[in-house]
Short mmCIF file of C-alpha atoms and ligand atoms in Angstrom, two decimals:
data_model
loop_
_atom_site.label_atom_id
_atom_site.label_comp_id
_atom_site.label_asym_id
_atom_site.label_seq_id
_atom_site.Cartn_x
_atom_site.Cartn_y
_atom_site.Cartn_z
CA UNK R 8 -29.29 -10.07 9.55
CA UNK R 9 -28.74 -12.53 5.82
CA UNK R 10 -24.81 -13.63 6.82
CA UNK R 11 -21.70 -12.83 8.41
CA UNK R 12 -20.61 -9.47 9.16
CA UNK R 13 -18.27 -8.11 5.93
CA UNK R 14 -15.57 -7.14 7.09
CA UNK R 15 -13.83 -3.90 4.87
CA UNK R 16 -10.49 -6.19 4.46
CA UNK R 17 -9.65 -9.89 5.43
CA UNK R 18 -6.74 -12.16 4.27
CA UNK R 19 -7.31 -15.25 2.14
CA UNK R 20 -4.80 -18.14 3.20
CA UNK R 21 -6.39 -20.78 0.22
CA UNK R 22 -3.15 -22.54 -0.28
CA UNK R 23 -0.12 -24.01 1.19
CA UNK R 24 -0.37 -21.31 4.42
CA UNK R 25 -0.90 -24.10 6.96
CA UNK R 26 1.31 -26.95 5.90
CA UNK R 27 4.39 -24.09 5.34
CA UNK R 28 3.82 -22.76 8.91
CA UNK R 29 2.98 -26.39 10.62
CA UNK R 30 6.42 -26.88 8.65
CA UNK R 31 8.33 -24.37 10.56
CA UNK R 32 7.16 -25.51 13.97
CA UNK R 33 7.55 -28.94 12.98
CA UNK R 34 11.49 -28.39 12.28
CA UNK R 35 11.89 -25.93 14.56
CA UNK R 36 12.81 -22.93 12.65
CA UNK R 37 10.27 -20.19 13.93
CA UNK R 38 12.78 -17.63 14.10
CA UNK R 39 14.67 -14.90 11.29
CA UNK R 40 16.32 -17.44 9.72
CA UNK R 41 14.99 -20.66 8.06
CA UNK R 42 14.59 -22.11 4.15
CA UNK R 43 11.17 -19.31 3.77
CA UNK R 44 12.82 -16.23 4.68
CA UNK R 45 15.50 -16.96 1.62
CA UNK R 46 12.38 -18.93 -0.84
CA UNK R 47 10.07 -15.57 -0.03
CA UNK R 48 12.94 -13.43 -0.86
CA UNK R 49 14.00 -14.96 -4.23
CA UNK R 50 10.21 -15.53 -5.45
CA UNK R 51 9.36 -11.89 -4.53
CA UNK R 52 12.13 -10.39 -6.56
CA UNK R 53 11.77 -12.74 -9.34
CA UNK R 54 7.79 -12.11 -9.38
CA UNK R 55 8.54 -7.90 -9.49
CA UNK R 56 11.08 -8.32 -11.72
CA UNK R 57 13.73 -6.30 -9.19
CA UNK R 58 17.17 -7.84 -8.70
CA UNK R 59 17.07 -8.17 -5.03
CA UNK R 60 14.15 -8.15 -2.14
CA UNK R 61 14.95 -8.04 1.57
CA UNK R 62 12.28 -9.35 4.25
CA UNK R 63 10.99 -6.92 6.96
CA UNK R 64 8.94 -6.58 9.58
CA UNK R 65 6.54 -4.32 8.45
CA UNK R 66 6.00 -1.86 5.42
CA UNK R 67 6.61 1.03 7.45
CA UNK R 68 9.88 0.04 8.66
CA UNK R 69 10.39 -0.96 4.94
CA UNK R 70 10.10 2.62 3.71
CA UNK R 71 12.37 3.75 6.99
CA UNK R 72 15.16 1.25 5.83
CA UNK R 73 14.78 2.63 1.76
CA UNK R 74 15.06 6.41 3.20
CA UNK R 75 18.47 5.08 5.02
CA UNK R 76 19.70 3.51 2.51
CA UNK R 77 19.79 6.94 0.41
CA UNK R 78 21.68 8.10 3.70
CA UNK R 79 18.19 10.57 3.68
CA UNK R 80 19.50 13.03 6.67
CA UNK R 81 17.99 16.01 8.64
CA UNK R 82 16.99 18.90 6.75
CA UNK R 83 16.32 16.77 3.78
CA UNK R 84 13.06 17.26 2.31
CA UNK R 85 11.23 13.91 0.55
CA UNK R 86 8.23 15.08 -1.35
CA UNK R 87 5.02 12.10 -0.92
CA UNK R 88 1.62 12.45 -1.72
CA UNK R 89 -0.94 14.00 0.91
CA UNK R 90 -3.28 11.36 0.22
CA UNK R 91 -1.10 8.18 1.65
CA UNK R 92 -1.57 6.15 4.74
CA UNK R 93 0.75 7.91 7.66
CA UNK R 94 3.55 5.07 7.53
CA UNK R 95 4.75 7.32 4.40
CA UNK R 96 5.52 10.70 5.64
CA UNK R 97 6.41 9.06 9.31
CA UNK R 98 9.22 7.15 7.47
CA UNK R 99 10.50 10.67 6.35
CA UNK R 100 10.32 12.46 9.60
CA UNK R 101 11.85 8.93 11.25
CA UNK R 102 15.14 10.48 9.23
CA UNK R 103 14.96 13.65 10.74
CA UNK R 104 13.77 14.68 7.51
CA UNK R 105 10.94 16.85 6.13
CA UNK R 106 7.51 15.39 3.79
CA UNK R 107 6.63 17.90 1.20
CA UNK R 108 3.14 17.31 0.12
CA UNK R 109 1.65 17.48 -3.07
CA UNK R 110 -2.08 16.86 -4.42
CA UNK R 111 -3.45 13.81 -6.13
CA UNK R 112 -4.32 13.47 -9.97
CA UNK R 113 -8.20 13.59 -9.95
CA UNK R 114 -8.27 10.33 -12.03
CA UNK R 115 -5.78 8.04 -10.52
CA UNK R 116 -5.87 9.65 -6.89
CA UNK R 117 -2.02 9.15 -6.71
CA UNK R 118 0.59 11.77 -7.06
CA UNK R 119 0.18 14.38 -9.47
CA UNK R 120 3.40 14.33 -11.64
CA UNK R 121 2.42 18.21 -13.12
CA UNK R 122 2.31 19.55 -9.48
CA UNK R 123 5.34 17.65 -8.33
CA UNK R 124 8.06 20.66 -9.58
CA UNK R 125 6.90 23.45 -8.34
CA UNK R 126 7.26 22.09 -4.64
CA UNK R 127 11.29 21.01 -5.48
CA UNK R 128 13.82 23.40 -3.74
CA UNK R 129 17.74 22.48 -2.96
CA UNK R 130 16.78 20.88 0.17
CA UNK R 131 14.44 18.17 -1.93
CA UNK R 132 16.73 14.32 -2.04
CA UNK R 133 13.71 12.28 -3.43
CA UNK R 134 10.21 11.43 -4.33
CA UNK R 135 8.01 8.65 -3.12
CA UNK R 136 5.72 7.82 -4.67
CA UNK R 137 2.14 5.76 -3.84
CA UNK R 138 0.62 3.00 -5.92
CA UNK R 139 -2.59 4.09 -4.47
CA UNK R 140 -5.24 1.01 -3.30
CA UNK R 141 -3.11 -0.82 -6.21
CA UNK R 142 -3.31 1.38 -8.79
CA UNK R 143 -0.13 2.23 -9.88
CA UNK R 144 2.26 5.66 -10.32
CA UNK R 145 2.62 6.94 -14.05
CA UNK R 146 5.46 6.48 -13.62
CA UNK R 147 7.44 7.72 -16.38
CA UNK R 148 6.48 11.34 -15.61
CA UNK R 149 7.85 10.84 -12.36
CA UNK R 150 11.13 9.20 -13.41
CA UNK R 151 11.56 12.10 -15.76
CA UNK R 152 10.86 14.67 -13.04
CA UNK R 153 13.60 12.84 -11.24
CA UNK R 154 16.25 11.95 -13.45
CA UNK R 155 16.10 16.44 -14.58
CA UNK R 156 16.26 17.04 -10.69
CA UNK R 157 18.85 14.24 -9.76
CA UNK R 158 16.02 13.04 -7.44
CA UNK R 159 15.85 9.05 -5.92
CA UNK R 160 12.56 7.72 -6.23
CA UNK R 161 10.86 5.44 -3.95
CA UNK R 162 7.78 3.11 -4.85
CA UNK R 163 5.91 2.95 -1.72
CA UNK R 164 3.98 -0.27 -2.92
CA UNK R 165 2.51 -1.18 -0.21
CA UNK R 166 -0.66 -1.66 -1.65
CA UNK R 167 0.60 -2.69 -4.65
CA UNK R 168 1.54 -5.99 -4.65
CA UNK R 169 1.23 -7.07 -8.32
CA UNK R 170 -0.18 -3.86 -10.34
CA UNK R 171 1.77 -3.33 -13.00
CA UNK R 172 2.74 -0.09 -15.09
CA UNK R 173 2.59 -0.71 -19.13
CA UNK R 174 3.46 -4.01 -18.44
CA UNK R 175 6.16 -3.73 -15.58
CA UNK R 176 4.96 -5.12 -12.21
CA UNK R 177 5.85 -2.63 -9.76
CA UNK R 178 8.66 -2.71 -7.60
CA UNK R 179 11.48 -2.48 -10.34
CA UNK R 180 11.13 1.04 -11.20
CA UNK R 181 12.03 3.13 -8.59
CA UNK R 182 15.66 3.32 -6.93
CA UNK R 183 14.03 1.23 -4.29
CA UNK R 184 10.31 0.09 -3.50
CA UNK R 185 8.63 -1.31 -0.31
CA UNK R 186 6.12 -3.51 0.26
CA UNK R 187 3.44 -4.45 3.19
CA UNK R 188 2.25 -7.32 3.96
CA UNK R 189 -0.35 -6.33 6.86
CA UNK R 190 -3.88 -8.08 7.13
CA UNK R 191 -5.14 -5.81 4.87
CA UNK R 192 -3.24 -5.96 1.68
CA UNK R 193 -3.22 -7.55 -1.20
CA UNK R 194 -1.02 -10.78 0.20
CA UNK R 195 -0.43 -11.03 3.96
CA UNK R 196 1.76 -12.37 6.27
CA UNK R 197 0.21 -10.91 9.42
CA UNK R 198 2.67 -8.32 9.40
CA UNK R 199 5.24 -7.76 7.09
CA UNK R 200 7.30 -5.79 4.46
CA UNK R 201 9.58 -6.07 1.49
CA UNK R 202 12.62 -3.67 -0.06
CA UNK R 203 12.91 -4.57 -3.52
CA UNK R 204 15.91 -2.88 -5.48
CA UNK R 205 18.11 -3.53 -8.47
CA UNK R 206 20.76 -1.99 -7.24
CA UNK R 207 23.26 -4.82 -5.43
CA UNK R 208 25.03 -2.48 -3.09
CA UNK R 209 21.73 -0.79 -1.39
CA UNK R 210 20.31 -4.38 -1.51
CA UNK R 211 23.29 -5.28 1.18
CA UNK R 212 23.19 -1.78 2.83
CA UNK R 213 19.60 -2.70 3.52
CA UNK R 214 20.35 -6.01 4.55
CA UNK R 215 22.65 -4.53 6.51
CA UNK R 216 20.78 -2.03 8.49
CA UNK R 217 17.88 -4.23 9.41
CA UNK R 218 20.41 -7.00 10.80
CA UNK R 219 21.48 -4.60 13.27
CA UNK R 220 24.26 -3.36 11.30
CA UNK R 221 26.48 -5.71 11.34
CA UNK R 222 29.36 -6.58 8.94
CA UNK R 223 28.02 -9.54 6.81
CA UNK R 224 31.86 -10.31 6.99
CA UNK R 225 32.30 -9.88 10.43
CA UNK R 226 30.39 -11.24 12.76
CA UNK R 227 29.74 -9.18 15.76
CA UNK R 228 30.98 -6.18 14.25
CA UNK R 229 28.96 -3.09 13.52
CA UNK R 230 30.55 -0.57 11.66
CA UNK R 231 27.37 1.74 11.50
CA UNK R 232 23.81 2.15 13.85
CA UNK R 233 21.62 -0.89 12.59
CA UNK R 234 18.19 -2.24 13.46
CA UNK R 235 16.22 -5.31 13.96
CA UNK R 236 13.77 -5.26 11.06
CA UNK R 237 13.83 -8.77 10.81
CA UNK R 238 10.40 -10.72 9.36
CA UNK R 239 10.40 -14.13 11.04
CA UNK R 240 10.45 -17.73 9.07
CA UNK R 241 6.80 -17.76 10.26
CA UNK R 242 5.11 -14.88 8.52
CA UNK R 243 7.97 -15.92 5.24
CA UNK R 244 6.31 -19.26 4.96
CA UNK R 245 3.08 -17.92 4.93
CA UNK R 246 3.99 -15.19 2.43
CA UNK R 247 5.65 -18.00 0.24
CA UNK R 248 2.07 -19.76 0.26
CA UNK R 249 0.14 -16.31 -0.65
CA UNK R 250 2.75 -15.20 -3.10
CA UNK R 251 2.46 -18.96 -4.79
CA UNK R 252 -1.29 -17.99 -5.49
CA UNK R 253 -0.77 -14.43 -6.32
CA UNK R 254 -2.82 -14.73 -10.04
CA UNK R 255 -5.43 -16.15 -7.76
CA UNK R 256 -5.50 -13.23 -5.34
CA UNK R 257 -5.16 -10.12 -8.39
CA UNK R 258 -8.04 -12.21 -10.36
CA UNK R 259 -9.99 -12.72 -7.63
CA UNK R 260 -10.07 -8.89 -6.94
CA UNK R 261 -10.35 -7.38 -9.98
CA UNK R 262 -13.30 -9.77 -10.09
CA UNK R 263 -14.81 -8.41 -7.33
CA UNK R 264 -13.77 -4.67 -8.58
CA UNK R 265 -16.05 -5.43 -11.77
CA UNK R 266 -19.35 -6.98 -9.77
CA UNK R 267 -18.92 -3.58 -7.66
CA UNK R 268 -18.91 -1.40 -10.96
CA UNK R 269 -21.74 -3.69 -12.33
CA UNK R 270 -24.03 -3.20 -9.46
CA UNK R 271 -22.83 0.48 -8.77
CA UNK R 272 -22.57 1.60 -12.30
CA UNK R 273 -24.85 4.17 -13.52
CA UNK R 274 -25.92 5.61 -10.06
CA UNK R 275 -25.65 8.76 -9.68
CA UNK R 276 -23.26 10.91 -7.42
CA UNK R 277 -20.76 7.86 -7.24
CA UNK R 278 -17.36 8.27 -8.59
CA UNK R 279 -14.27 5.52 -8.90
CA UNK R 280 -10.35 5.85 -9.08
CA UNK R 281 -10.60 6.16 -13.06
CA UNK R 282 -8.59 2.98 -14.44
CA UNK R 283 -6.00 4.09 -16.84
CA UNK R 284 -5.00 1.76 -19.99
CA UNK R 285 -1.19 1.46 -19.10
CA UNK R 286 -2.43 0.55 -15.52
CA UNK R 287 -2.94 -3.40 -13.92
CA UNK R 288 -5.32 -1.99 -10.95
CA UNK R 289 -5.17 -4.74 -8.28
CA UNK R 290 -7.56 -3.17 -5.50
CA UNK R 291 -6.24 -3.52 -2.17
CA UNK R 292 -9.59 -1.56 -2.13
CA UNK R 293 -13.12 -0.71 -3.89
CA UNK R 294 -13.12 2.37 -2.98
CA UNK R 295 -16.45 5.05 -3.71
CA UNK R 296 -16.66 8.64 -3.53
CA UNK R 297 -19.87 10.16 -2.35
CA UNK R 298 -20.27 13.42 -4.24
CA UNK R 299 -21.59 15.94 -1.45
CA UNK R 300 -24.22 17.37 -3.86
CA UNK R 301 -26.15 13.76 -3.07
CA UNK R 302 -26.77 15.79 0.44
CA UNK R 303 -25.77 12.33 2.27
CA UNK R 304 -23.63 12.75 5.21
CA UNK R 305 -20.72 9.89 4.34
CA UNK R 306 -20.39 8.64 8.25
CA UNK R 307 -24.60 8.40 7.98
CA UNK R 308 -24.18 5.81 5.03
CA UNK R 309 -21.26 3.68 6.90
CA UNK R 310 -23.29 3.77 10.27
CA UNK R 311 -26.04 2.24 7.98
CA UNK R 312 -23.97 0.16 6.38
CA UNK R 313 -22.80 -1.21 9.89
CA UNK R 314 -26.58 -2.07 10.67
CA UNK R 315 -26.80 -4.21 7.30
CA UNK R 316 -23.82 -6.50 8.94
CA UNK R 317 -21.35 -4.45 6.54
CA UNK R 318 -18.67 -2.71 7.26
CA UNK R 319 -17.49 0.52 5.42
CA UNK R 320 -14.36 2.80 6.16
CA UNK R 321 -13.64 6.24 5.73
CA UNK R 322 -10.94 6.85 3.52
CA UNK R 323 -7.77 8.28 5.52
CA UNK R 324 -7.16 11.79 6.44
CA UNK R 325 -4.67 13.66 4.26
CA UNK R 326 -1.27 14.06 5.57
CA UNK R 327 -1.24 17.93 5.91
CA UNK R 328 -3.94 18.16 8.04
CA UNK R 329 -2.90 15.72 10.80
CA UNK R 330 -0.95 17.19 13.91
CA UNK R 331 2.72 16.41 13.25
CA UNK R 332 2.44 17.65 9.53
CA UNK R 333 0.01 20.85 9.96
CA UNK R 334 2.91 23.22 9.67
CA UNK R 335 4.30 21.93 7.04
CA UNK R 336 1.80 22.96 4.13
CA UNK R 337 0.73 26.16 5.19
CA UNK R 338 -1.06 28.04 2.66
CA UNK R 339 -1.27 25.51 -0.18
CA UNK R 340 -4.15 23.68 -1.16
CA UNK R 341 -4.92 20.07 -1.97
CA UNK R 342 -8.33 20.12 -3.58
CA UNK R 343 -8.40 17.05 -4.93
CA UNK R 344 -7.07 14.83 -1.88
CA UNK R 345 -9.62 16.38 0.63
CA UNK R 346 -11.97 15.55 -1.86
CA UNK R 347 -11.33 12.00 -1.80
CA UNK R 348 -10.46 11.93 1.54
CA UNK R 349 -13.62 13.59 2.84
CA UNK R 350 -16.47 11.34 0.41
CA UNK R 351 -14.59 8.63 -0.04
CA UNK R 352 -15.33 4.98 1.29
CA UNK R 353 -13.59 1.86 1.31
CA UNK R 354 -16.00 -1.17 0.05
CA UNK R 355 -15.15 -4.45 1.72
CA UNK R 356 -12.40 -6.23 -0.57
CA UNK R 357 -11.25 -9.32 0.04
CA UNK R 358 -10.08 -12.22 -2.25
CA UNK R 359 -12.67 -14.30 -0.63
CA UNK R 360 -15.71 -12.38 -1.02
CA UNK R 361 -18.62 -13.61 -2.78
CA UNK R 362 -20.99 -12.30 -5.13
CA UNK R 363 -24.11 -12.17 -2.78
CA UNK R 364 -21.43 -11.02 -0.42
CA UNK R 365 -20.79 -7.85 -2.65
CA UNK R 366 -24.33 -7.65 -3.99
CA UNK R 367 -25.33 -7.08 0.31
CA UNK R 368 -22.68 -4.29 -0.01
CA UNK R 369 -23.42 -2.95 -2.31
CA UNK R 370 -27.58 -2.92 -1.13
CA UNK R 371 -26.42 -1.11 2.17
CA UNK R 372 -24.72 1.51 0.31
CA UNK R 373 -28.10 1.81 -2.25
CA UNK R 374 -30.53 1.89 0.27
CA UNK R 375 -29.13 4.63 1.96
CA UNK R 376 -28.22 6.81 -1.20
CA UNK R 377 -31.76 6.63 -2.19
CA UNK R 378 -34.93 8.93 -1.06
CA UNK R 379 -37.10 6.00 -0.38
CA UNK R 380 -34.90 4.27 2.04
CA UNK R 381 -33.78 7.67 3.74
CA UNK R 382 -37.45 8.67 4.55
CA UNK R 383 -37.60 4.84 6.52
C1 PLP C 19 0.00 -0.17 4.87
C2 PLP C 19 0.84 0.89 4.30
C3 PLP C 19 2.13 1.16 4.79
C4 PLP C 19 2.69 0.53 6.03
O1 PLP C 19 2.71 -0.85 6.06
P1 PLP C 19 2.66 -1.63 7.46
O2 PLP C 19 3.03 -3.01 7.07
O3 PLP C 19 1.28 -1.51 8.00
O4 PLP C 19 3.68 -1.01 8.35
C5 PLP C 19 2.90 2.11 4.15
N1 PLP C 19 2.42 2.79 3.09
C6 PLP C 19 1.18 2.59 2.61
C7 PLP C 19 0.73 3.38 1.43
C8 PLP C 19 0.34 1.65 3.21
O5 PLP C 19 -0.89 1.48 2.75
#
């Protein structure tokens, strides 16, 4: 086999990663607290144009302390797209309270703003939406939809780092927006999340809850239930280091975006998330849908992927047909996500893939599309 195996999603640490964490062990600060945590912070707001950002551990427990800080409650309802990864409608049910689901635009595969009404009843407190694999909300339909309904909305940009809506990076649109920072995302500190907000009070009512709720005033007093959702110096140093290069990391993949389209262009039976005009698409993944009427079985085309040293992943199950969320949607339809999530595959994108890298790719994905190689 030509190369290394190609992985569907690696992180790139190409800058300062190592002398920022061989900093932190060298002066001791390894912990929740140290010079990164508070540099991370301020550079993350700053670059999404949001007033404040709060570390976290992750980007689910990001979206968990957003939903609290809108004191979301049982019997609330928080409508979220069906096609998501789980962390979004777990946040909701975290609360107590109830995901609504609603279909994906065709084009963008995120939320459909037109179908987001119809599925609003007294019970409904907000919407989050999903900057799907980077490409962002539109949201000004959704803000609209909110502002009529007295909605919150929540960015869930955890794929999102750096995509930008008519010029606004995302992150300062929504009432609040979370980030992740997981292996597979566009930056990464191993694990790792982000509240960004404009708003100063639910900055400190977040900052609050994920410090175990205790009184920033008072130490050792907790006035209300609190947390530990703290993101270590560690992973904040390293995040400072990827967030320093962050043109380097959106360049790099919407470089690798375009080789995809050059080599995949023009075939056949392949379809993309359709890039609007207002939209900065930063691809957290090259993703492919494999229209059925190829007569390909998808998991036959990542198995033979995986024997060309490349590796290829289904796109996620929609939320409302998983277990905890069955009941939920009962006699609606979501054409559009099962679509998506039944042809769809993830391409291997990475900052630090090559051009022969995605030219093998995109060869294992040809060879089996195509009647000669099928018939080997
Ligand atoms: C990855 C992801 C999350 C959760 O982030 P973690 O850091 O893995 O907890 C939430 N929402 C979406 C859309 C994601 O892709």
């Amino acid at each position: 086999m030509p190369g290394r195996f190609i992985p569907v999603a690696e992180p790139a640490l190409a800058g300062n990663e190592r002398k920022y964490v061989l900093d932190c062990l060298d002066t001791n600060w390894v912990s929740s607290r140290g010079q990164y945590i508070d540099r991370f912070e301020r550079a993350f707001a700053e670059f999404c144009g949001a007033s404040h950002a709060v570390s976290c551990t992750n980007g689910t427990v990001a979206l968990h302390l957003a939903l609290l800080a809108l004191g979301i409650k049982p019997g609330d309802e928080i409508i979220v797209p069906t096609l998501t990864f789980v962390a979004t409608a777990n946040a909701a049910m975290y609360c107590g309270a109830t995901p609504v689901f609603v279909d994906i635009e065709p084009a963008t595969w995120n939320i459909d703003p037109a179908r987001i009404e119809e599925r609003i009843t007294p019970r409904t407190r907000a919407i989050i939406v999903v900057h799907l694999y980077g490409h962002a909300v539109d949201m000004d339909a959704v803000m609209a939809i909110a502002r009529k309904h007295k909605l919150y909305v929540i960015e869930d940009a955890a794929e999102a780092t750096g995509a930008t809506y008519k010029g606004k990076v995302v992150g300062s649109m929504g009432d609040l927006s979370t980030f992740s920072f997981f292996g597979n995302k566009v930056i990464s500190t191993g694990e790792g999340g982000m509240v960004t907000t404009n708003d100063p009070a639910i900055a400190a009512l977040v900052r609050q809850l994920k410090e175990q709720g205790m009184d920033p005033n008072r130490r050792y007093w907790f006035p209300l239930v609190g947390y530990n959702y703290r993101m270590t110096n560690i992973e904040a140093a390293i995040g400072l280091a990827q967030l320093e290069m962050i043109d380097w990391h959106m360049a790099r993949r919407i470089e690798l975006a375009a080789w995809y389209r050059e080599e995949l262009e023009g075939q056949p039976g392949l379809s993309w998330q359709v890039v609007q005009p207002w939209a900065r698409h930063v691809y957290q993944f090259v993703t492919v849908v494999v229209d059925p009427s190829l007569g390909v079985e998808r998991a036959d085309i990542i198995a033979h992927m995986h024997t060309r040293g490349v590796e290829g992943r289904p796109v996620v199950f929609p939320m409302h047909e998983l277990p905890p969320f069955a009941g939920l949607a009962q006699g609606q339809t979501f054409p559009h996500a099962e679509h998506v999530s039944r042809h769809g595959i993830n391409l291997p994108t990475s900052a630090s893939l090559t051009r022969d890298e995605v030219k093998r790719v995109c060869e294992s994905l040809l060879e089996r599309l195509a009647p000669v190689s099928t018939a080997r």
